[in-house]
Amino acid sequence: MIADPLLTHAAADYLFREAELLDGRRWEDWDALFAEDGMYWVPLRHDQQDPLNHASLFYEDAILRDVRRRRLEEKHAWSQQPVTRTARIVGNVRIVAQDGEGLRVRSAFQISEWRQGRDQRQLAGHYTHDLVGTAPGEWRIALKRVDLINCDGIQDCYEVFL
Amino acid sequence: MADDMLAALVRPDKVHKRVYTDPAIFDLEMERIFGQAWIYVGHASQVPKPGDYWTTLIGREPVVMVRDRDGAIRVLYNRCPHKGAKLVADGCGHAGPLFRCPYHAWTFALDGRLRGVPFRQGYADTGFSLDDPQFSMRPVARIAERRGFVFCSLAEDGPGLEEYLGGALASIDNFADRAPEGEVEVAGGVMRVMQHSNWKIFFENLNDTGHPQATHESSFAAARRTVREKLGGKTPFQLHIIEGNGEPNSFWESLELRCYDHGHSYMDAIFNAPTDAISLEYRGQLEAAYGVERAQAILSMNRHNTIIYPSCSPHTGFQQLRVIRPISIDRTLVEIFTFRLKGTSDAFFQRTISYTNIVNSPSSTVMVDDVEVYRRCQEGMASDGGDWISQHRMAGHDTPFEGGLLGAGISEVPMRNQFRAWASYMGEAVA
Ligand code: FES
Ligand SMILES: [Fe+2]
């Protein structure tokens, strides 16, 4: 489908703003983008359909996201001494589905992740955002799905939201 | 390195840093420990049908576990006897009725025996023979299975699996007994985490009751804040398993640490038996299958991490198995498997998956601080700031029993017990 260019522009802008919040470690503001029962999901497998009966790298509701964001700012979060820094590029933004209640947006990302004393890590993959809300100003994330190209590979630890 | 020098690295209450930092010692460990001990390879449920295979490492040796046509499980070196190519790609898959080498198409029966070689005429009047075992895939020296858990030893001689496991055997039995049908199966995927530290550091951590309060402060403190500020003081299951690390000293002191010969041990469970609807339904299924008394006996064997030295650590209560693969002196691969108890509900399994995601995954808010301190140990050990690693906590207070040692909750006896095994493996002359 070819979506309305203005809507695509608004969706891209939404994703860029989200990226800025994450790269700025503004966890609370980022979390506020989610709908009340919104989920943040990083599958362990390509094409994984089921987050409940199969392990995931992240499958976090509002409660688990709340713990993670608080932990990242805890004084004695040893693995955040010093903190993780990220910069990401989001592109190829397309609206792939749309109905009266919301839309699905697909994009690709590159994240550079770094901590002092550790190797810089390059992450890449695809985002799928299910946004609910009738107008751009009202969009909330019902599901943010992050498909890493190496989701089923050998991993170093993940700490910050991708 | 001379054996008496090796022995001098292990003292009753401390070990020399070289055991964690010297690549020559790592090489010897591969030969003397991983070349002798029973090593966990995989679970029978990973290869349900003839031809199904799963690859892994025994020490440095790439092996393939395969279901033969007669239903038996074989474990073979993943190496073609022609030019050495690995016969199957790493991971799991299906070989079909034969293994076929991707390089020159030699074929092998699922028990490793050579079946066919192209260009046969070229082998006339040479030293080659179809029946000579040097031209077949080599099986590992010994294989043994307990409740579907498959272990191998690369040494012809040594104690049998049950004798080797001693009191840790009960953890494996209990793992499967917890299923109403008495069987478990691998399900829900496998996670792989690379730790930037020596493999022994991970094993020492598994029963280290002195670390949770300090190491995991960030996650249990954050979980408690969430409980207070967002959940009105109620702790859901997901946060209970994070928050438990913050128990006070008296809690850890009250636990028991039971150690067995060959380096195995376990610590008492740290999470109480849950009484939510899912757990109660499960208890009912278990009682229906076994009777009330037996079900109670199965559930009351409530062990937190069991250490099966030097290859894996089951967590029976949440159906987890962590498999430890040393890669080099300062790299350790940990694979996390989740099991389904046959005869339980999806809801029960979904809680198992939650535990995997929250506690054992590479993105766990809990484990990330473990992995950080392991790495700091590895980096700090290499320094000239000292030569010895302390294991003094309650040293000299271990209570020996037939086949093992008992220690109080805060004792470092599991580490001392591991090094007792380490020294005896490493001290033995190479056969
Ligand atoms: S290397 Fe296997 S057939 Fe040649
Ligand atoms: Fe820990």
XYZ file of C-alpha atoms and ligand atoms in Angstrom:
598
model
C 0.000 0.000 0.000
C 1.098 3.577 -0.530
C 0.272 5.587 2.523
C -0.525 9.248 2.662
C 2.872 11.003 2.488
C 1.957 13.362 5.315
C 1.031 10.446 7.526
C 4.276 8.658 6.650
C 6.122 11.828 7.516
C 4.330 12.018 10.851
C 5.126 8.380 11.587
C 8.800 8.895 10.756
C 8.875 11.952 12.961
C 7.356 9.929 15.766
C 10.075 7.285 15.428
C 12.831 9.900 15.265
C 11.535 11.501 18.437
C 11.406 8.100 20.113
C 15.010 7.462 19.014
C 16.038 10.768 20.502
C 14.460 9.905 23.841
C 16.260 6.547 23.930
C 19.626 7.963 22.903
C 19.142 10.664 25.513
C 18.447 8.061 28.232
C 15.118 9.775 28.891
C 13.512 6.521 29.958
C 10.471 7.935 31.650
C 9.536 10.100 28.688
C 10.108 7.126 26.407
C 7.971 4.859 28.548
C 5.186 7.427 28.446
C 4.862 6.792 24.698
C 3.364 3.376 25.443
C -0.297 2.573 25.789
C -1.192 1.307 29.246
C -0.965 -2.331 28.188
C 1.706 -1.684 25.561
C 4.508 -4.196 25.191
C 8.171 -3.915 24.318
C 9.311 -7.109 22.584
C 12.668 -8.282 21.245
C 12.151 -11.827 19.926
C 14.812 -14.505 20.266
C 14.009 -15.980 16.857
C 13.422 -14.706 13.386
C 9.723 -14.736 12.575
C 8.863 -15.575 16.187
C 5.093 -15.420 16.562
C 4.642 -16.366 20.178
C 6.090 -14.326 23.039
C 4.442 -16.428 25.751
C 5.502 -19.990 25.014
C 8.928 -19.114 23.678
C 11.781 -17.214 25.298
C 12.541 -13.667 24.131
C 15.455 -11.313 24.575
C 12.993 -8.817 26.049
C 9.258 -9.153 26.580
C 8.347 -6.337 28.889
C 5.103 -4.830 30.043
C 4.776 -1.552 31.935
C 5.926 -3.192 35.186
C 9.082 -4.739 33.795
C 9.931 -1.598 31.836
C 9.529 0.354 35.035
C 12.023 -1.904 36.848
C 14.494 -1.720 33.981
C 14.413 2.050 33.673
C 14.790 2.510 37.429
C 17.640 0.019 37.582
C 19.543 1.856 34.858
C 19.659 4.908 37.122
C 20.379 3.074 40.393
C 23.529 4.200 42.146
C 24.804 0.624 42.435
C 24.008 -0.590 38.946
C 27.543 -1.926 38.558
C 27.223 -2.586 34.863
C 26.208 1.055 34.328
C 29.477 2.395 35.700
C 29.935 4.194 33.420
C 26.647 4.218 31.607
C 25.840 2.869 28.151
C 25.737 5.475 25.381
C 23.879 4.926 22.149
C 23.280 6.655 18.861
C 20.832 5.236 16.388
C 19.666 5.878 12.887
C 16.128 4.937 11.950
C 15.217 4.742 8.275
C 13.135 3.055 5.603
C 10.054 4.140 7.498
C 6.888 2.790 5.930
C 3.318 2.500 7.060
C 2.458 -1.101 6.208
C -1.042 -1.348 7.626
C -3.676 1.072 8.702
C -7.215 1.027 9.978
C -9.544 3.266 11.921
C -7.834 2.549 15.242
C -4.185 2.847 14.348
C -1.355 1.797 12.124
C 1.648 -0.463 11.790
C 4.961 1.138 10.937
C 8.021 -0.757 9.746
C 11.516 0.677 9.805
C 15.164 -0.349 9.864
C 17.696 0.729 12.464
C 21.398 0.864 13.197
C 22.454 1.355 16.810
C 25.993 2.008 17.973
C 26.305 1.151 21.636
C 29.287 1.970 23.788
C 30.501 1.853 27.345
C 33.853 3.106 28.557
C 36.268 0.175 28.737
C 34.144 -2.045 26.505
C 34.165 -2.582 22.785
C 31.725 -0.525 20.790
C 28.887 -2.736 19.609
C 26.910 -2.386 16.395
C 23.314 -3.545 16.437
C 21.024 -3.691 13.459
C 17.560 -4.863 12.632
C 13.991 -3.862 12.022
C 11.434 -2.109 14.139
C 7.734 -2.765 13.913
C 5.581 -0.268 15.771
C 1.905 -0.870 16.325
C 0.526 2.548 17.113
C -2.958 3.128 18.443
C -4.757 6.460 18.188
C -6.634 8.217 15.460
C -4.343 11.196 14.940
C -0.559 11.585 15.157
C -0.824 13.645 18.340
C -2.649 10.784 20.064
C -0.487 7.876 18.999
C 0.516 5.428 21.688
C 2.687 2.330 21.256
C 0.660 -0.849 21.615
C 3.614 -2.993 20.594
C 7.174 -2.165 19.763
C 8.817 -5.171 18.171
C 12.577 -5.152 17.627
C 13.915 -7.820 15.282
C 17.674 -7.955 15.631
C 19.472 -9.544 12.696
C 21.484 -11.598 15.217
C 18.612 -12.335 17.606
C 19.425 -16.059 17.681
C 23.188 -15.593 17.931
C 25.591 -15.515 20.845
C 24.950 -12.348 22.811
C 26.755 -9.982 25.091
C 24.416 -8.588 27.718
C 21.733 -6.042 26.861
C 20.900 -3.327 29.345
C 19.214 -0.375 27.694
C 16.054 -0.444 25.612
C 16.765 -0.933 21.924
C 53.862 -27.415 34.022
C 54.875 -29.990 36.620
C 52.043 -31.595 38.554
C 53.478 -30.574 41.932
C 53.446 -26.946 40.750
C 49.793 -27.309 39.811
C 48.972 -28.778 43.207
C 50.619 -25.793 44.891
C 48.095 -23.444 43.246
C 45.221 -24.821 45.324
C 45.263 -24.378 49.108
C 42.558 -25.272 51.601
C 41.314 -21.685 51.780
C 42.635 -19.940 48.667
C 43.698 -20.501 45.081
C 46.375 -18.862 42.999
C 45.150 -16.382 40.387
C 46.980 -18.304 37.670
C 44.193 -20.893 37.580
C 42.002 -18.160 36.063
C 44.546 -16.270 33.985
C 47.122 -18.673 32.571
C 46.236 -20.018 29.106
C 48.563 -22.996 29.658
C 46.414 -24.041 32.599
C 43.296 -23.672 30.451
C 44.853 -26.060 27.926
C 45.524 -28.569 30.683
C 41.962 -28.221 31.974
C 40.608 -29.088 28.542
C 42.667 -32.253 28.578
C 42.474 -33.342 32.191
C 39.052 -32.127 33.298
C 36.959 -31.894 30.141
C 38.782 -34.919 28.729
C 37.767 -37.052 31.708
C 34.665 -35.813 33.501
C 31.076 -36.584 32.481
C 30.000 -33.586 30.412
C 26.371 -32.685 29.698
C 25.729 -32.873 25.961
C 22.004 -32.411 25.445
C 18.554 -33.723 26.167
C 16.980 -36.658 24.335
C 13.925 -34.511 23.520
C 16.112 -32.368 21.250
C 16.478 -35.301 18.858
C 13.058 -36.977 18.816
C 13.251 -38.721 15.407
C 15.963 -40.849 13.762
C 18.364 -38.549 11.955
C 17.686 -35.547 14.224
C 20.881 -34.062 15.561
C 22.203 -31.426 17.930
C 25.783 -30.169 18.019
C 27.784 -28.972 20.976
C 31.250 -28.945 22.526
C 32.873 -31.303 24.991
C 35.795 -29.183 26.073
C 37.237 -28.212 22.706
C 35.800 -31.162 20.856
C 32.910 -30.437 18.511
C 30.450 -33.320 18.771
C 27.100 -34.213 17.310
C 24.378 -35.969 19.274
C 22.142 -37.900 16.916
C 19.155 -40.237 17.142
C 20.070 -43.479 15.398
C 17.597 -45.566 13.380
C 17.297 -48.057 16.216
C 16.238 -45.237 18.548
C 19.533 -45.093 20.438
C 21.307 -41.796 20.964
C 24.850 -41.618 19.610
C 27.421 -38.931 20.226
C 30.106 -38.638 17.563
C 32.948 -36.260 16.892
C 31.685 -33.794 14.293
C 34.627 -34.491 12.043
C 34.887 -36.155 8.669
C 37.674 -38.750 8.668
C 38.614 -37.799 5.098
C 39.954 -34.250 5.418
C 38.489 -33.263 8.757
C 35.523 -31.121 7.661
C 32.792 -30.694 10.251
C 30.064 -32.922 8.898
C 27.070 -30.959 10.088
C 26.614 -27.236 10.623
C 26.403 -26.097 14.246
C 22.984 -26.135 15.807
C 20.167 -28.587 15.389
C 18.912 -30.216 12.236
C 18.020 -33.419 10.474
C 20.665 -35.548 8.785
C 18.281 -37.893 6.981
C 19.154 -41.599 6.932
C 22.903 -40.898 6.608
C 25.443 -38.213 7.321
C 26.811 -36.903 4.050
C 29.969 -34.827 4.060
C 29.593 -31.537 2.173
C 33.169 -31.712 0.847
C 33.611 -35.025 -1.055
C 30.338 -36.758 -0.220
C 31.570 -39.594 1.957
C 28.517 -40.989 3.732
C 28.166 -42.395 7.222
C 25.486 -44.343 9.057
C 23.980 -42.515 12.020
C 26.258 -44.511 14.327
C 29.226 -43.006 12.476
C 30.241 -46.030 10.415
C 31.499 -45.245 6.911
C 28.989 -46.385 4.329
C 30.100 -45.020 1.016
C 32.958 -43.241 -0.741
C 32.785 -41.819 -4.285
C 35.507 -42.846 -6.769
C 35.934 -46.214 -5.059
C 38.252 -47.499 -7.753
C 40.784 -44.882 -6.683
C 41.125 -46.572 -3.326
C 42.063 -49.996 -4.680
C 45.450 -51.137 -3.468
C 45.764 -48.311 -0.961
C 45.744 -48.389 2.830
C 42.054 -47.454 2.757
C 39.396 -49.877 3.890
C 35.692 -49.315 4.339
C 35.782 -51.304 7.575
C 38.811 -49.672 9.149
C 37.488 -47.519 12.037
C 39.951 -44.754 11.231
C 37.736 -43.996 8.215
C 34.547 -43.759 10.257
C 33.265 -40.931 12.431
C 34.643 -41.529 15.898
C 32.153 -42.056 18.717
C 32.943 -40.534 22.107
C 34.327 -42.983 24.619
C 31.309 -43.186 26.939
C 27.724 -42.014 26.834
C 25.069 -42.261 29.547
C 21.535 -40.962 29.844
C 19.458 -40.152 32.918
C 15.819 -39.086 32.484
C 16.698 -37.940 28.974
C 19.721 -35.882 30.083
C 22.662 -37.131 28.036
C 26.203 -36.983 29.369
C 29.452 -38.082 27.742
C 32.952 -38.783 28.884
C 35.913 -38.680 26.525
C 37.798 -41.104 28.784
C 37.411 -44.873 28.509
C 37.787 -45.347 32.246
C 36.380 -43.643 35.288
C 33.322 -43.820 37.504
C 29.921 -44.392 35.898
C 27.552 -41.422 35.562
C 25.486 -42.204 38.655
C 28.479 -42.727 40.879
C 30.043 -39.579 39.420
C 26.991 -37.412 40.117
C 26.548 -38.653 43.695
C 23.997 -36.504 45.497
C 23.547 -34.260 42.438
C 21.792 -37.154 40.721
C 18.731 -36.426 42.833
C 18.474 -32.965 41.235
C 18.200 -34.539 37.793
C 15.643 -37.062 38.982
C 13.671 -34.374 40.765
C 13.764 -32.207 37.629
C 11.880 -34.943 35.741
C 9.809 -36.143 38.715
C 8.256 -32.689 38.848
C 6.434 -33.500 35.617
C 3.086 -35.216 36.209
C 4.071 -37.584 33.379
C 7.572 -38.037 34.783
C 9.217 -36.622 31.664
C 10.516 -33.272 30.523
C 11.259 -31.816 27.109
C 13.358 -28.934 25.866
C 11.043 -26.170 24.651
C 10.911 -22.447 24.122
C 14.291 -21.858 22.509
C 17.861 -21.560 23.689
C 19.656 -18.370 24.696
C 23.382 -17.899 24.438
C 25.420 -15.440 26.471
C 29.146 -14.840 26.195
C 30.815 -14.029 29.493
C 34.183 -12.279 29.377
C 35.593 -14.317 32.208
C 36.956 -17.705 33.116
C 34.467 -20.583 33.328
C 35.288 -21.332 36.957
C 34.162 -17.869 38.034
C 30.649 -18.680 36.849
C 30.557 -21.995 38.689
C 31.801 -20.365 41.872
C 29.059 -17.781 41.646
C 26.200 -20.266 41.338
C 26.179 -21.179 45.021
C 27.772 -17.977 46.327
C 25.303 -16.784 48.937
C 27.580 -13.879 49.813
C 26.979 -12.040 46.554
C 23.252 -11.408 45.885
C 22.733 -8.539 48.291
C 25.774 -6.669 47.002
C 25.841 -7.592 43.333
C 22.112 -7.396 42.693
C 21.295 -4.283 44.643
C 20.398 -2.333 41.520
C 17.742 -4.794 40.374
C 16.140 -5.640 43.703
C 16.133 -2.007 44.785
C 14.523 -0.986 41.495
C 11.940 -3.787 41.786
C 11.093 -2.694 45.321
C 10.597 0.887 44.173
C 8.266 -0.301 41.434
C 6.325 -2.345 43.982
C 6.055 0.625 46.308
C 5.360 3.382 43.830
C 3.380 1.602 41.122
C 1.839 -1.513 42.572
C 0.647 -0.404 45.983
C 2.981 -2.771 47.812
C 1.979 -5.951 45.979
C 4.785 -8.042 44.514
C 3.817 -9.991 41.382
C 5.673 -13.185 40.420
C 7.809 -11.323 37.862
C 9.214 -9.058 40.541
C 9.362 -11.648 43.309
C 12.097 -13.443 41.356
C 14.103 -10.212 41.067
C 13.479 -8.953 44.547
C 14.445 -12.205 46.340
C 18.132 -11.337 45.998
C 17.642 -8.592 48.544
C 16.924 -10.914 51.467
C 18.823 -9.963 54.648
C 21.915 -11.730 56.039
C 19.871 -13.945 58.339
C 18.094 -15.442 55.342
C 21.301 -16.478 53.571
C 22.741 -17.746 56.856
C 19.752 -20.027 57.311
C 20.336 -21.898 54.032
C 22.269 -25.108 53.664
C 24.990 -25.842 51.160
C 25.527 -29.469 50.353
C 28.580 -30.473 48.361
C 29.460 -33.758 46.744
C 32.623 -35.357 45.414
C 33.672 -34.401 41.856
C 32.791 -30.739 42.472
C 28.968 -30.860 42.610
C 26.787 -28.981 45.085
C 23.477 -27.264 45.541
C 21.944 -24.560 47.672
C 18.483 -24.551 49.198
C 15.724 -22.800 47.299
C 15.424 -19.065 47.841
C 11.867 -18.566 46.584
C 8.954 -19.833 48.640
C 6.522 -22.359 47.204
C 4.022 -20.131 45.396
C 0.348 -20.413 46.261
C -1.192 -18.697 43.224
C -3.785 -20.403 41.022
C -1.241 -21.732 38.512
C 0.860 -23.341 41.227
C -2.157 -24.832 42.919
C -3.438 -26.307 39.681
C 0.006 -27.786 39.100
C 0.123 -29.296 42.571
C -3.253 -30.884 41.868
C -1.927 -32.446 38.646
C 1.060 -33.813 40.481
C -1.094 -35.245 43.260
C -3.399 -36.863 40.715
C -0.408 -38.494 39.040
C 1.560 -39.591 42.101
C -0.701 -39.366 45.148
C -0.583 -36.653 47.787
C 2.336 -38.019 49.754
C 4.670 -38.594 46.819
C 3.734 -35.245 45.278
C 4.603 -33.559 48.546
C 7.964 -35.380 48.656
C 8.757 -34.274 45.096
C 7.897 -30.632 45.744
C 9.671 -30.486 49.076
C 12.982 -31.285 47.421
C 13.342 -27.620 46.704
C 16.827 -26.830 45.435
C 18.031 -23.554 43.963
C 20.957 -23.870 41.517
C 22.530 -27.310 41.496
C 26.090 -27.405 40.234
C 26.992 -30.349 38.046
C 30.675 -29.727 37.715
C 32.066 -28.791 35.195
C 29.343 -28.556 32.574
C 25.889 -27.505 33.717
C 23.553 -26.164 36.373
C 19.906 -27.206 36.611
C 17.282 -25.137 38.404
C 14.598 -27.694 39.126
C 11.937 -25.324 40.472
C 11.786 -23.206 37.310
C 12.847 -25.834 34.756
C 16.040 -24.127 33.678
C 19.314 -25.677 32.651
C 22.373 -23.571 32.112
C 25.136 -25.253 30.139
C 28.669 -23.943 30.523
C 31.150 -24.114 27.661
C 34.659 -22.756 28.293
C 35.880 -21.089 25.100
C 39.237 -19.722 26.247
C 40.903 -18.616 29.455
C 38.708 -15.502 29.577
C 35.642 -16.414 27.500
C 32.782 -18.621 28.640
C 29.685 -19.425 26.661
C 26.562 -20.067 28.710
C 23.562 -21.665 27.022
C 20.193 -21.395 28.728
C 17.655 -24.143 28.091
C 14.061 -24.139 29.244
C 12.078 -27.336 29.789
C 8.399 -28.151 29.687
C 7.132 -30.545 32.342
C 4.979 -33.040 30.446
C 1.451 -33.008 31.753
C 1.362 -29.353 32.813
C -0.596 -26.423 31.399
C 0.546 -23.701 29.011
C 0.085 -21.201 31.812
C 2.590 -23.146 33.905
C 5.094 -23.229 31.047
C 4.601 -19.525 30.394
C 5.771 -18.810 33.908
C 8.874 -20.890 33.228
C 9.470 -18.722 30.158
C 9.026 -15.582 32.280
C 11.713 -16.830 34.627
C 14.042 -17.435 31.663
C 13.400 -13.965 30.267
C 13.716 -12.143 33.553
C 16.513 -13.997 35.327
C 18.630 -15.863 32.781
C 18.413 -14.005 29.489
C 21.239 -11.820 28.137
C 19.011 -8.836 28.853
C 18.145 -9.851 32.414
C 18.223 -6.895 34.790
C 19.577 -9.358 37.352
C 22.248 -11.297 35.511
C 23.822 -8.290 33.874
C 25.412 -7.303 37.170
C 26.740 -10.840 37.661
C 28.366 -10.773 34.258
C 29.831 -7.344 35.049
C 31.449 -8.507 38.301
C 32.783 -11.680 36.668
C 34.505 -9.497 34.117
C 35.860 -7.212 36.798
C 37.268 -10.306 38.543
C 38.922 -11.443 35.340
C 40.465 -8.002 34.775
C 41.499 -7.516 38.406
C 42.978 -10.976 38.798
C 45.451 -10.282 36.046
C 46.971 -7.419 38.028
C 50.032 -7.570 40.254
C 47.957 -6.295 43.135
C 47.967 -9.772 44.656
C 48.428 -13.420 43.829
C 45.735 -15.258 45.739
C 41.959 -15.538 45.520
C 40.339 -15.920 48.929
C 37.929 -18.707 49.824
C 38.178 -18.185 53.565
C 34.501 -17.715 54.404
C 33.840 -20.467 56.962
C 36.944 -22.372 55.858
C 37.807 -25.087 58.353
C 34.137 -25.435 59.339
C 32.976 -27.777 56.601
C 31.297 -30.903 57.947
C 32.335 -33.984 56.023
C 29.824 -36.734 55.306
C 30.075 -39.874 53.209
C 30.641 -38.604 49.669
C 30.741 -34.890 50.395
C 30.863 -31.827 52.591
C 28.161 -29.804 54.300
C 28.423 -26.078 54.896
C 26.331 -23.381 56.516
C 24.466 -20.937 54.279
C 27.172 -18.322 53.961
C 30.076 -20.724 53.587
C 32.366 -20.702 50.563
C 32.455 -24.476 50.782
C 31.044 -24.999 47.242
C 34.124 -23.218 45.838
C 36.507 -25.176 48.019
C 34.692 -28.312 46.951
C 35.079 -27.406 43.273
C 38.786 -26.930 43.706
C 39.066 -30.219 45.571
C 37.770 -31.827 42.375
C 39.856 -29.545 40.175
C 43.065 -30.508 41.958
C 42.323 -34.183 41.714
C 41.626 -34.002 37.972
C 44.585 -31.780 37.277
C 46.946 -33.775 39.466
C 46.346 -37.009 37.636
C 49.019 -37.797 35.115
C 47.813 -37.661 31.529
C 47.020 -41.154 30.292
S 36.309 -33.960 3.923
Fe 34.563 -35.185 4.158
S 34.423 -36.238 2.319
Fe 36.230 -35.112 2.093
Fe 23.979 -13.440 40.925
